Amino acid sequence: MAPIRAHTTTNFTFITYRLGSFFMGLRWSWGQQSRLNYDPA
């Protein structure tokens, strides 16, 4: 049980990290697009 639980925790942490970086990339791209759309310069 212990190795499985540890593996699941590691997998969950990895997935959370990947989702976090993915959403950070989305927020960054949205920020770039909004800046391009609203910045007259």
Short mmCIF file of C-alpha atoms in Angstrom, two decimals:
data_model
loop_
_atom_site.label_atom_id
_atom_site.label_comp_id
_atom_site.label_asym_id
_atom_site.label_seq_id
_atom_site.Cartn_x
_atom_site.Cartn_y
_atom_site.Cartn_z
CA MET A 1 0.00 0.00 0.00
CA ALA A 2 2.77 2.44 0.87
CA PRO A 3 4.56 2.35 -2.53
CA ILE A 4 1.25 2.70 -4.39
CA ARG A 5 0.20 5.62 -2.24
CA ALA A 6 3.57 7.30 -2.66
CA HIS A 7 3.41 6.79 -6.43
CA THR A 8 -0.11 8.20 -6.54
CA THR A 9 0.97 11.25 -4.54
CA THR A 10 3.91 11.80 -6.86
CA ASN A 11 1.68 11.41 -9.90
CA PHE A 12 -0.90 13.82 -8.44
CA THR A 13 1.83 16.37 -7.71
CA PHE A 14 3.18 16.02 -11.24
CA ILE A 15 -0.29 16.45 -12.79
CA THR A 16 -0.97 19.46 -10.59
CA TYR A 17 2.36 20.98 -11.61
CA ARG A 18 1.62 20.38 -15.30
CA LEU A 19 -1.88 21.87 -14.98
CA GLY A 20 -0.48 24.87 -13.10
CA SER A 21 2.15 25.57 -15.74
CA PHE A 22 -0.46 25.06 -18.49
CA PHE A 23 -2.85 27.58 -16.94
CA MET A 24 0.01 30.01 -16.31
CA GLY A 25 0.83 29.79 -20.02
CA LEU A 26 -2.82 30.43 -20.88
CA ARG A 27 -2.95 33.47 -18.59
CA TRP A 28 0.29 34.78 -20.10
CA SER A 29 -1.00 34.37 -23.66
CA TRP A 30 -4.30 36.02 -22.72
CA GLY A 31 -2.35 38.90 -21.19
CA GLN A 32 -0.31 39.27 -24.38
CA GLN A 33 -3.44 39.21 -26.56
CA SER A 34 -5.31 41.72 -24.40
CA ARG A 35 -2.27 43.99 -24.43
CA LEU A 36 -2.10 43.74 -28.22
CA ASN A 37 -5.83 44.39 -28.52
CA TYR A 38 -6.06 47.32 -26.11
CA ASP A 39 -2.65 48.96 -26.41
CA PRO A 40 -2.82 51.55 -29.24
CA ALA A 41 0.97 51.55 -29.47
#
